[in-house]
Coordinates of N, CA and C in Angstrom, one line a residue:
K1 N 43.7 43.4 20.1 CA 42.3 43.4 20.2 C 41.7 44.4 19.1
I2 N 40.8 43.9 18.4 CA 40.2 44.7 17.3 C 39.1 45.6 17.8
S3 N 39.1 46.9 17.4 CA 38.1 47.8 17.9 C 36.7 47.4 17.4
P4 N 35.6 47.9 18.1 CA 34.3 47.5 17.7 C 33.9 47.8 16.3
D5 N 34.5 48.8 15.7 CA 34.2 49.1 14.3 C 35.2 48.6 13.3
S6 N 36.2 47.8 13.8 CA 37.3 47.2 13.1 C 38.2 48.2 12.4
S7 N 38.2 49.4 12.9 CA 39.1 50.4 12.3 C 40.5 50.5 12.9
R8 N 40.7 49.8 14.1 CA 42.0 49.9 14.8 C 42.2 48.6 15.5
I9 N 43.5 48.3 15.7 CA 43.9 47.2 16.5 C 44.8 47.7 17.7
A10 N 44.4 47.3 18.9 CA 45.2 47.6 20.1 C 46.0 46.3 20.4
Y11 N 47.3 46.5 20.8 CA 48.1 45.3 21.1 C 49.2 45.7 22.1
L12 N 49.8 44.7 22.7 CA 50.9 45.0 23.6 C 52.2 44.9 22.9
E13 N 53.1 45.8 23.1 CA 54.5 45.7 22.5 C 55.5 45.8 23.6
L14 N 56.5 45.0 23.6 CA 57.5 45.0 24.6 C 58.6 46.0 24.3
V15 N 58.7 47.1 25.1 CA 59.7 48.1 24.8 C 60.4 48.4 26.1
D16 N 61.7 48.3 26.0 CA 62.6 48.5 27.2 C 62.1 47.7 28.4
R17 N 61.8 46.4 28.2 CA 61.4 45.4 29.2 C 60.1 45.7 29.9
Q18 N 59.2 46.5 29.3 CA 57.9 46.7 29.8 C 56.9 46.7 28.7
W19 N 55.7 46.2 28.9 CA 54.7 46.0 27.9 C 53.9 47.4 27.9
Q20 N 53.7 47.9 26.6 CA 53.1 49.1 26.3 C 51.9 48.8 25.4
V21 N 50.9 49.7 25.5 CA 49.7 49.6 24.6 C 50.0 50.4 23.3
W22 N 49.9 49.7 22.2 CA 50.1 50.3 20.9 C 48.8 50.2 20.1
L23 N 48.7 51.2 19.1 CA 47.5 51.1 18.2 C 48.0 51.1 16.8
M24 N 47.2 50.4 16.0 CA 47.5 50.5 14.5 C 46.2 50.4 13.7
D25 N 46.3 51.0 12.5 CA 45.2 50.9 11.5 C 45.5 49.6 10.8
P26 N 44.6 48.6 10.7 CA 44.9 47.4 10.0 C 45.3 47.5 8.5
S27 N 44.9 48.6 7.9 CA 45.3 48.8 6.5 C 46.7 49.5 6.4
S28 N 47.2 49.9 7.5 CA 48.5 50.6 7.5 C 49.3 50.2 8.7
P29 N 49.8 48.9 8.8 CA 50.5 48.4 10.0 C 51.8 49.1 10.3
K30 N 52.4 49.7 9.3 CA 53.7 50.4 9.6 C 53.5 51.7 10.3
G31 N 52.2 52.2 10.4 CA 51.9 53.4 11.1 C 51.6 53.2 12.5
A32 N 51.8 52.0 13.1 CA 51.5 51.7 14.5 C 52.3 52.7 15.4
A33 N 51.6 53.0 16.5 CA 52.3 54.0 17.4 C 51.8 53.7 18.8
P34 N 52.7 54.0 19.8 CA 52.4 53.8 21.2 C 51.2 54.7 21.6
L35 N 50.3 54.1 22.4 CA 49.2 54.8 23.0 C 49.4 55.1 24.5
W36 N 50.0 54.1 25.2 CA 50.2 54.2 26.6 C 51.6 53.5 26.9
T37 N 52.5 54.3 27.3 CA 53.9 53.8 27.5 C 54.2 53.3 28.9
G38 N 53.2 53.4 29.8 CA 53.4 52.8 31.1 C 53.3 51.3 31.0
N39 N 53.9 50.6 32.0 CA 53.9 49.2 32.0 C 52.5 48.6 32.2
I40 N 52.1 47.7 31.3 CA 50.8 47.1 31.3 C 51.0 45.6 31.5
H41 N 50.1 45.0 32.3 CA 50.2 43.5 32.5 C 49.2 42.8 31.6
T42 N 48.0 43.4 31.4 CA 47.0 42.8 30.6 C 46.2 43.8 29.8
L43 N 45.9 43.4 28.5 CA 45.1 44.2 27.7 C 43.7 43.5 27.6
H44 N 42.7 44.1 28.1 CA 41.4 43.4 28.1 C 40.5 43.6 26.9
G45 N 40.6 44.8 26.3 CA 39.8 45.0 25.1 C 39.3 46.5 25.1
W46 N 38.3 46.7 24.3 CA 37.8 48.0 24.0 C 36.5 48.3 24.8
T47 N 36.2 49.6 25.0 CA 34.9 49.9 25.5 C 33.9 49.7 24.3
P48 N 32.7 49.5 24.6 CA 31.7 49.2 23.6 C 31.6 50.3 22.5
D49 N 31.8 51.6 22.9 CA 31.8 52.6 21.9 C 33.1 52.8 21.1
G50 N 34.1 52.1 21.5 CA 35.4 52.1 20.8 C 36.2 53.4 21.1
K51 N 35.9 54.1 22.2 CA 36.6 55.3 22.5 C 37.7 55.2 23.5
A52 N 37.8 54.0 24.1 CA 38.9 53.7 25.1 C 39.2 52.3 25.1
I53 N 40.3 52.0 25.7 CA 40.9 50.6 25.8 C 40.9 50.3 27.3
L54 N 40.5 49.1 27.6 CA 40.5 48.6 29.0 C 41.8 47.8 29.2
A55 N 42.6 48.2 30.1 CA 43.9 47.6 30.4 C 44.2 47.5 31.9
M56 N 45.2 46.8 32.3 CA 45.5 46.6 33.7 C 47.0 46.6 33.9
D57 N 47.5 47.3 34.9 CA 48.8 47.2 35.4 C 48.8 46.4 36.7
E58 N 49.8 46.4 37.5 CA 49.9 45.6 38.7 C 49.0 46.1 39.8
K59 N 48.4 47.3 39.7 CA 47.6 47.8 40.8 C 46.2 48.4 40.3
T60 N 46.1 48.6 39.0 CA 44.9 49.4 38.6 C 44.3 48.9 37.3
L61 N 43.0 48.9 37.3 CA 42.2 48.7 36.0 C 42.0 50.0 35.4
M62 N 42.4 50.2 34.1 CA 42.4 51.5 33.5 C 41.6 51.6 32.2
W63 N 40.9 52.7 32.0 CA 40.3 53.0 30.7 C 41.2 54.0 30.1
I64 N 41.9 53.7 29.0 CA 42.8 54.6 28.3 C 42.2 55.1 27.1
S65 N 42.0 56.4 27.0 CA 41.3 57.0 25.9 C 42.2 57.0 24.7
L66 N 41.7 57.2 23.5 CA 42.5 57.2 22.3 C 43.5 58.3 22.1
D67 N 43.4 59.3 23.0 CA 44.4 60.4 22.9 C 45.5 60.1 23.9
G68 N 45.5 58.8 24.5 CA 46.6 58.4 25.4 C 46.4 58.9 26.8
R69 N 45.3 59.4 27.2 CA 45.1 59.8 28.6 C 44.3 58.8 29.3
L70 N 44.5 58.8 30.6 CA 43.8 57.9 31.5 C 42.4 58.5 31.7
A71 N 41.3 57.9 31.2 CA 40.0 58.4 31.3 C 39.3 58.0 32.6
R72 N 39.7 56.8 33.1 CA 39.1 56.3 34.4 C 40.0 55.2 34.9
S73 N 40.0 55.0 36.2 CA 40.8 53.9 36.8 C 40.1 53.5 38.1
I74 N 40.3 52.2 38.4 CA 39.8 51.6 39.6 C 40.9 50.7 40.2
P75 N 41.2 50.8 41.5 CA 42.2 49.9 42.0 C 41.8 48.4 41.9
I76 N 42.7 47.6 41.5 CA 42.4 46.2 41.3 C 41.8 45.6 42.6
A77 N 42.3 46.0 43.8 CA 41.7 45.5 45.0 C 40.2 45.7 45.1
E78 N 39.8 46.8 44.5 CA 38.3 47.1 44.5 C 37.6 46.2 43.6
V79 N 38.2 45.9 42.4 CA 37.6 45.1 41.4 C 37.5 43.6 42.0
Y80 N 38.5 43.1 42.5 CA 38.6 41.7 42.9 C 38.0 41.5 44.3
G81 N 38.1 42.5 45.2 CA 37.6 42.3 46.6 C 38.5 41.3 47.3
P82 N 38.1 41.0 48.5 CA 38.9 40.0 49.3 C 38.7 38.6 48.9
E83 N 37.6 38.2 48.1 CA 37.4 36.8 47.9 C 37.9 36.3 46.6
L84 N 38.4 37.2 45.7 CA 38.9 36.7 44.4 C 40.4 37.0 44.3
Q85 N 41.1 36.2 43.5 CA 42.6 36.4 43.4 C 42.9 36.7 41.9
W86 N 43.8 37.6 41.7 CA 44.3 37.9 40.3 C 45.1 36.8 39.7
M87 N 44.9 36.4 38.5 CA 45.7 35.5 37.7 C 45.8 36.0 36.3
S88 N 46.9 35.7 35.6 CA 47.0 36.2 34.2 C 45.9 35.7 33.2
S89 N 45.3 34.6 33.6 CA 44.2 34.1 32.7 C 42.9 34.7 32.9
D90 N 42.8 35.7 33.9 CA 41.5 36.3 34.1 C 41.1 37.1 32.9
R91 N 39.7 37.3 32.8 CA 39.2 38.1 31.7 C 38.2 39.1 32.3
I92 N 38.4 40.3 31.9 CA 37.5 41.4 32.3 C 37.0 42.0 31.0
R93 N 35.7 42.2 30.9 CA 35.1 42.9 29.7 C 34.0 43.8 30.2
L94 N 33.7 44.8 29.4 CA 32.6 45.7 29.8 C 31.3 45.2 29.2
H95 N 30.3 45.4 30.0 CA 28.9 45.0 29.5 C 28.6 45.8 28.2
P96 N 28.1 45.2 27.2 CA 27.9 45.9 25.9 C 26.9 47.0 26.0
Q97 N 25.9 46.9 26.8 CA 24.8 48.0 26.9 C 25.1 48.9 28.1
N98 N 25.9 48.5 29.1 CA 26.2 49.4 30.2 C 27.7 49.3 30.5
P99 N 28.5 50.2 29.9 CA 29.9 50.1 30.0 C 30.4 50.5 31.4
D100 N 29.5 50.9 32.3 CA 29.9 51.1 33.8 C 29.9 49.8 34.5
V101 N 29.5 48.7 33.9 CA 29.5 47.4 34.5 C 30.6 46.5 33.9
A102 N 31.6 46.1 34.7 CA 32.6 45.2 34.3 C 32.3 43.8 34.6
L103 N 32.5 42.9 33.7 CA 32.2 41.5 33.9 C 33.6 40.8 34.1
L104 N 33.7 40.0 35.1 CA 35.0 39.5 35.5 C 34.9 37.9 35.6
S105 N 35.9 37.3 35.0 CA 36.1 35.8 35.2 C 37.4 35.7 36.0
A106 N 37.3 35.1 37.2 CA 38.5 35.0 38.1 C 38.3 33.8 39.0
Y107 N 39.3 33.5 39.8 CA 39.3 32.4 40.7 C 39.1 32.9 42.2
Y108 N 38.5 32.1 43.0 CA 38.3 32.5 44.4 C 39.7 32.2 45.1
R109 N 39.9 32.9 46.2 CA 41.1 32.7 47.0 C 40.8 31.4 47.9
E110 N 39.6 31.2 48.4 CA 39.3 30.0 49.2 C 38.0 29.4 48.6
T111 N 37.8 28.2 48.8 CA 36.7 27.5 48.3 C 35.4 27.9 49.0
P112 N 34.4 28.4 48.2 CA 33.1 28.7 48.8 C 32.5 27.3 49.3
Q113 N 31.8 27.4 50.3 CA 31.2 26.1 50.8 C 30.3 25.4 49.8
G114 N 30.6 24.2 49.5 CA 29.9 23.4 48.6 C 30.3 23.5 47.1
A115 N 31.3 24.4 46.8 CA 31.7 24.6 45.4 C 32.8 23.6 45.1
P116 N 32.7 22.9 43.9 CA 33.8 22.0 43.5 C 34.9 22.8 42.9
A117 N 36.1 22.3 43.0 CA 37.3 22.8 42.3 C 37.3 22.3 40.9
D118 N 38.0 23.0 40.0 CA 38.1 22.5 38.7 C 39.2 21.4 38.5
E119 N 39.5 21.0 37.3 CA 40.5 19.9 37.1 C 41.9 20.3 37.5
M120 N 42.2 21.6 37.7 CA 43.5 22.0 38.1 C 43.5 22.3 39.6
E121 N 42.4 22.0 40.3 CA 42.2 22.2 41.7 C 42.1 23.7 42.0
L122 N 41.7 24.5 41.0 CA 41.5 25.9 41.2 C 40.0 26.2 41.5
L123 N 39.7 27.3 42.0 CA 38.4 27.6 42.5 C 37.7 28.7 41.6
S124 N 37.2 28.2 40.5 CA 36.6 29.2 39.5 C 35.2 29.6 39.9

């Protein structure tokens, strides 16, 4: 994922059988370095100000600051609530004008009354 000012690229690197968040300067790819060495399932992108990366492990949505610290976290159960289910195809991004608002694309656990299923019989 490219930072909002295009000065950095965040990506997942498989190290010792776990996915880690790495950062690199596009003009110097050999200088890439790990930012977060805990196991990550999904890298969602950058905060609008480019000061943190939004990522998720199996239990938590995390804002990882560029110094490698956890700036903020929310349990996934709180993000999804009882009506949505997690899938690897989900997308979470932060609202560009209000980074306290996360926008989520996910599937329902059960069909809401009157809602049609998609072509894969999933409930988006």
